Short mmCIF file of C-alpha atoms in Angstrom, two decimals:
data_model
loop_
_atom_site.label_atom_id
_atom_site.label_comp_id
_atom_site.label_asym_id
_atom_site.label_seq_id
_atom_site.Cartn_x
_atom_site.Cartn_y
_atom_site.Cartn_z
CA MET A 134 -43.21 23.81 -7.16
CA GLN A 135 -39.45 24.05 -7.53
CA LEU A 136 -36.90 22.18 -5.51
CA GLU A 137 -33.12 22.50 -5.44
CA PHE A 138 -30.88 19.44 -5.74
CA HIS A 139 -27.18 18.70 -5.43
CA GLN A 140 -25.25 15.80 -6.91
CA ILE A 141 -22.31 14.64 -4.85
CA ASP A 142 -19.76 11.99 -5.54
CA ALA A 143 -19.04 10.41 -2.09
CA PHE A 144 -16.03 8.35 -0.87
CA THR A 145 -13.66 10.06 -3.43
CA GLU A 146 -11.65 13.22 -3.91
CA HIS A 147 -12.25 13.24 -7.70
CA ALA A 148 -15.32 13.90 -9.75
CA PHE A 149 -16.82 10.93 -11.57
CA ARG A 150 -15.46 8.38 -9.08
CA GLY A 151 -16.79 7.14 -5.84
CA ASN A 152 -20.53 6.90 -5.54
CA PRO A 153 -22.92 9.51 -6.85
CA ALA A 154 -25.98 10.62 -4.73
CA MET A 155 -28.63 13.22 -5.28
CA VAL A 156 -29.58 15.29 -2.25
CA TYR A 157 -32.67 17.25 -1.45
CA ARG A 158 -32.94 19.51 1.53
CA LEU A 159 -36.73 19.89 2.12
CA ASP A 160 -38.71 22.20 4.34
CA ALA A 161 -41.38 19.48 4.75
CA TRP A 162 -41.83 15.92 3.48
CA LEU A 163 -43.17 15.14 0.10
CA PRO A 164 -45.58 12.29 -0.58
CA ASP A 165 -43.66 8.96 -0.58
CA GLU A 166 -44.81 8.20 -4.12
CA LEU A 167 -43.41 11.56 -5.36
CA MET A 168 -40.03 10.99 -3.65
CA GLN A 169 -39.84 7.54 -5.25
CA ARG A 170 -40.66 9.11 -8.66
CA ILE A 171 -37.96 11.75 -8.20
CA ALA A 172 -35.46 9.04 -7.38
CA ALA A 173 -36.46 7.12 -10.45
CA GLU A 174 -36.10 10.20 -12.56
CA HIS A 175 -32.51 10.87 -11.37
CA ASN A 176 -31.78 7.16 -11.78
CA LEU A 177 -28.77 7.20 -9.43
CA ALA A 178 -28.12 4.54 -6.85
CA GLU A 179 -29.55 6.69 -4.12
CA THR A 180 -31.46 9.96 -3.78
CA ALA A 181 -31.52 11.36 -0.21
CA PHE A 182 -34.19 13.61 1.29
CA VAL A 183 -33.45 15.49 4.49
CA VAL A 184 -35.83 17.51 6.68
CA ARG A 185 -34.85 19.30 9.89
CA GLU A 186 -36.79 17.98 12.92
CA GLY A 187 -35.73 19.67 16.08
CA ALA A 188 -32.00 19.51 16.63
CA ALA A 189 -31.49 16.68 14.09
CA TRP A 190 -32.18 16.06 10.48
CA HIS A 191 -34.54 13.21 9.44
CA ILE A 192 -33.11 11.42 6.41
CA ARG A 193 -34.62 9.00 3.97
CA TRP A 194 -32.98 7.19 0.98
CA PHE A 195 -34.58 5.98 -2.21
CA THR A 196 -33.04 3.84 -5.05
CA PRO A 197 -34.81 4.12 -8.40
CA ALA A 198 -36.95 1.20 -7.33
CA ALA A 199 -37.44 1.30 -3.55
CA GLU A 200 -36.82 3.03 -0.26
CA VAL A 201 -33.99 1.53 1.74
CA PRO A 202 -33.41 1.51 5.56
CA LEU A 203 -29.82 2.71 5.55
CA CYS A 204 -27.37 4.26 3.12
CA GLY A 205 -23.84 5.47 3.91
CA HIS A 206 -22.68 7.30 0.79
CA ALA A 207 -25.90 9.33 0.43
CA THR A 208 -25.66 10.26 4.24
CA LEU A 209 -22.09 11.43 3.63
CA ALA A 210 -23.28 13.31 0.57
CA SER A 211 -26.20 14.87 2.59
CA ALA A 212 -23.78 16.09 5.25
CA TYR A 213 -21.54 17.53 2.63
CA VAL A 214 -24.45 19.47 1.09
CA LEU A 215 -25.54 20.71 4.49
CA PHE A 216 -22.07 21.81 5.36
CA GLU A 217 -20.83 23.18 2.06
CA CYS A 218 -24.01 24.33 0.29
CA TYR A 219 -26.25 25.46 3.07
CA GLY A 220 -23.66 26.74 5.55
CA GLU A 221 -24.22 24.44 8.56
CA THR A 222 -21.55 25.46 11.13
CA ALA A 223 -21.75 22.66 13.65
CA SER A 224 -18.84 20.24 13.68
CA ARG A 225 -21.31 17.32 13.88
CA LEU A 226 -24.62 16.79 12.26
CA ASP A 227 -27.09 14.36 13.74
CA PHE A 228 -29.54 12.38 11.62
CA THR A 229 -32.58 10.19 12.50
CA CYS A 230 -33.87 7.42 10.33
CA THR A 231 -35.70 4.09 10.62
CA SER A 232 -32.41 2.35 11.49
CA GLY A 233 -31.76 4.64 14.47
CA ALA A 234 -29.46 7.56 15.21
CA LEU A 235 -26.74 8.48 12.86
CA GLY A 236 -24.06 11.21 12.87
CA VAL A 237 -21.51 12.82 10.60
CA THR A 238 -18.55 14.69 11.88
CA ARG A 239 -15.81 16.78 10.25
CA GLU A 240 -12.27 15.51 10.80
CA GLY A 241 -9.96 17.64 8.74
CA GLU A 242 -10.90 17.19 5.04
CA ARG A 243 -12.85 14.00 5.72
CA LEU A 244 -16.34 13.45 6.83
CA VAL A 245 -16.98 10.63 9.28
CA LEU A 246 -20.12 8.63 9.43
CA ASP A 247 -21.18 7.32 12.86
CA PHE A 248 -23.28 4.24 12.07
CA PRO A 249 -24.49 1.20 14.18
CA ALA A 250 -22.35 -1.86 13.97
CA ILE A 251 -24.28 -4.85 12.55
CA GLN A 252 -23.49 -8.35 13.70
CA ALA A 253 -24.26 -10.90 11.04
CA GLU A 254 -25.03 -14.65 11.68
CA ARG A 255 -23.00 -17.28 10.04
CA VAL A 256 -25.01 -19.38 7.70
CA ALA A 257 -24.36 -22.38 5.42
CA VAL A 258 -22.89 -21.59 2.03
CA SER A 259 -25.59 -22.63 -0.46
CA ALA A 260 -25.04 -24.08 -3.80
CA SER A 261 -27.44 -21.42 -5.23
CA LEU A 262 -25.26 -18.61 -3.86
CA GLU A 263 -22.11 -20.02 -5.45
CA GLN A 264 -23.90 -20.55 -8.72
CA ALA A 265 -25.22 -17.00 -8.61
CA LEU A 266 -21.84 -15.49 -7.92
CA GLY A 267 -19.98 -17.91 -10.24
CA CYS A 268 -17.20 -18.52 -7.74
CA LYS A 269 -16.22 -20.38 -4.66
CA VAL A 270 -17.56 -18.95 -1.32
CA LEU A 271 -15.54 -19.67 1.85
CA GLU A 272 -18.13 -18.23 4.34
CA ALA A 273 -21.57 -16.80 4.25
CA TRP A 274 -23.02 -14.41 6.85
CA GLN A 275 -26.65 -13.09 6.99
CA SER A 276 -27.93 -9.81 8.20
CA LYS A 277 -30.17 -7.48 6.15
CA GLU A 278 -27.45 -8.21 3.60
CA LEU A 279 -25.97 -11.56 2.68
CA MET A 280 -22.18 -11.43 2.96
CA ALA A 281 -20.02 -13.88 1.04
CA VAL A 282 -16.29 -14.18 2.00
CA LEU A 283 -14.05 -15.02 -0.92
CA ALA A 284 -10.51 -16.37 -1.12
CA SER A 285 -8.63 -13.30 -2.39
CA GLU A 286 -8.89 -9.71 -3.64
CA GLN A 287 -8.45 -11.15 -7.22
CA ALA A 288 -11.55 -13.33 -6.66
CA VAL A 289 -13.54 -10.24 -5.68
CA ARG A 290 -12.36 -8.39 -8.76
CA ASP A 291 -13.15 -11.36 -11.00
CA CYS A 292 -16.68 -11.95 -9.58
CA ALA A 293 -19.17 -11.80 -12.44
CA PRO A 294 -22.53 -12.72 -10.90
CA ASP A 295 -25.80 -13.81 -12.56
CA LEU A 296 -27.85 -10.84 -11.39
CA LYS A 297 -31.20 -12.45 -12.01
CA ALA A 298 -30.16 -15.40 -9.83
CA LEU A 299 -28.59 -13.24 -7.31
CA ALA A 300 -31.85 -11.25 -6.83
CA GLU A 301 -33.29 -14.46 -5.51
CA GLN A 302 -30.84 -14.64 -2.56
CA PRO A 303 -32.13 -13.61 0.93
CA GLY A 304 -31.59 -9.95 1.96
CA LEU A 305 -31.46 -6.57 0.27
CA GLY A 306 -28.24 -7.47 -1.58
CA VAL A 307 -25.08 -9.53 -1.66
CA ILE A 308 -21.68 -8.36 -0.48
CA VAL A 309 -18.50 -10.12 -1.65
CA THR A 310 -15.46 -9.42 0.43
CA ALA A 311 -11.90 -10.64 0.91
CA ARG A 312 -8.63 -9.75 2.56
CA GLY A 313 -7.00 -6.87 0.58
CA GLU A 314 -3.56 -6.58 -0.98
CA ARG A 315 -3.04 -2.85 -0.31
CA HIS A 316 -6.03 -2.38 2.00
CA ASP A 317 -7.13 -4.36 5.02
CA PHE A 318 -10.16 -5.73 3.06
CA VAL A 319 -11.94 -5.14 -0.14
CA SER A 320 -15.50 -5.60 -1.35
CA ARG A 321 -18.16 -5.27 -3.99
CA TYR A 322 -21.90 -5.03 -3.49
CA PHE A 323 -24.71 -6.20 -5.77
CA ALA A 324 -28.38 -5.40 -5.10
CA PRO A 325 -30.50 -6.22 -8.19
CA PHE A 326 -33.47 -6.84 -5.97
CA ILE A 327 -33.76 -3.11 -5.12
CA GLY A 328 -32.74 -1.90 -8.52
CA ILE A 329 -28.91 -1.57 -8.10
CA ASP A 330 -26.92 -4.12 -10.28
CA GLU A 331 -23.69 -3.03 -8.63
CA ASP A 332 -23.30 -0.17 -6.25
CA PRO A 333 -20.06 1.84 -6.81
CA VAL A 334 -19.19 2.43 -3.07
CA THR A 335 -21.50 1.44 -0.20
CA GLY A 336 -21.03 2.86 3.21
CA SER A 337 -23.76 0.87 4.97
CA THR A 338 -22.35 -2.53 4.03
CA HIS A 339 -19.26 -1.64 6.03
CA CYS A 340 -21.41 -1.78 9.18
CA VAL A 341 -21.49 -5.47 8.57
CA MET A 342 -17.91 -5.89 7.21
CA VAL A 343 -15.98 -3.84 9.80
CA PRO A 344 -17.04 -5.98 12.84
CA TYR A 345 -16.23 -9.15 10.81
CA TRP A 346 -12.77 -7.97 9.67
CA ALA A 347 -11.88 -6.39 13.01
CA GLU A 348 -12.35 -9.68 14.68
CA ARG A 349 -10.53 -11.57 11.87
CA LEU A 350 -7.55 -9.17 11.78
CA GLY A 351 -7.43 -8.31 15.44
CA ARG A 352 -7.53 -4.53 15.12
CA GLN A 353 -10.17 -1.86 15.25
CA GLN A 354 -8.75 0.62 12.63
CA LEU A 355 -9.23 -0.60 9.05
CA ASP A 356 -8.74 0.74 5.55
CA ALA A 357 -11.09 -0.55 2.97
CA ALA A 358 -11.58 -0.30 -0.85
CA GLN A 359 -14.68 -1.05 -2.93
CA LEU A 360 -13.57 -2.47 -6.25
CA SER A 361 -16.34 -1.28 -8.53
CA ALA A 362 -15.53 0.31 -11.92
CA ARG A 363 -15.72 3.75 -10.22
CA GLY A 364 -14.00 2.67 -7.02
CA GLY A 365 -13.73 4.29 -3.60
CA GLU A 366 -11.81 4.29 -0.37
CA LEU A 367 -13.27 4.16 3.17
CA PHE A 368 -11.35 4.65 6.41
CA CYS A 369 -13.06 2.72 9.14
CA ARG A 370 -12.81 2.03 12.79
CA LEU A 371 -14.91 -0.08 15.23
CA GLU A 372 -15.83 1.69 18.46
CA GLY A 373 -17.88 -0.71 20.54
CA GLU A 374 -21.29 -0.99 18.95
CA ARG A 375 -20.61 1.84 16.46
CA VAL A 376 -18.72 1.91 13.22
CA LYS A 377 -16.97 5.07 12.05
CA ILE A 378 -16.65 5.37 8.32
CA ALA A 379 -14.61 8.26 6.92
CA GLY A 380 -14.27 9.53 3.37
CA HIS A 381 -14.13 12.54 1.09
CA ALA A 382 -16.92 14.01 -1.17
CA VAL A 383 -17.05 16.43 -4.09
CA LYS A 384 -19.98 18.31 -5.70
CA VAL A 385 -20.39 17.61 -9.40
CA ALA A 386 -23.74 19.21 -10.23
CA GLN A 387 -26.73 21.21 -8.82
CA GLY A 388 -29.91 22.36 -10.27
CA THR A 389 -33.68 22.71 -9.96
CA ILE A 390 -36.53 20.25 -10.46
CA TYR A 391 -39.92 21.47 -11.55
CA LEU A 392 -42.97 19.70 -10.12
#
């Protein structure tokens, strides 16, 4: 069996920046174990598999170590592949997944994710979290992710966590975020528990951060930057119970896997 794949850098206009994702458009689902092994073989933060089901596309995402319930950059990458590589002509693509209904719309040169807003619950800042991050945490918020609010953009840049200790924190991963200097807010994301030491650019974590920063800053339209080594920009807005996350994408590779 031969399958075609496309590698896309998401949330960037330039190759080798943003967040890379591998995308497979399948005619039918492969066994879960095989999809996990394919993701491990590519060894990117995410490998996305999409299958058309009725009017929508069912999408699933795998890190090298585990399947995850939601992934923004690999959804953006999947939409780019369907639009640019497979000739989808609709202005909006609808996706289904275990986290609910998602959508991606073209707005000029950007693709816009339509994701559910996630309200986190404020929790006490634990000593173990500060020790794992190696810095002072002003606030902590828990959803499927643990979000740590830091004092400044520089504190986010300087954060050098103990990844082994961080993997013991509750949730899929840990977000560190602060008010930005040139952007409304900035962040980084560490998820060693699911095989990602640091994710370059993470769309799904903005489902948590956008409602938080919209309330803190008193506005719905927010520009964000993820301060990983590769870096990326996200253009966000809060619309009721949905978060719109816009960005660019570029194709950097395509090929065939032989199974």
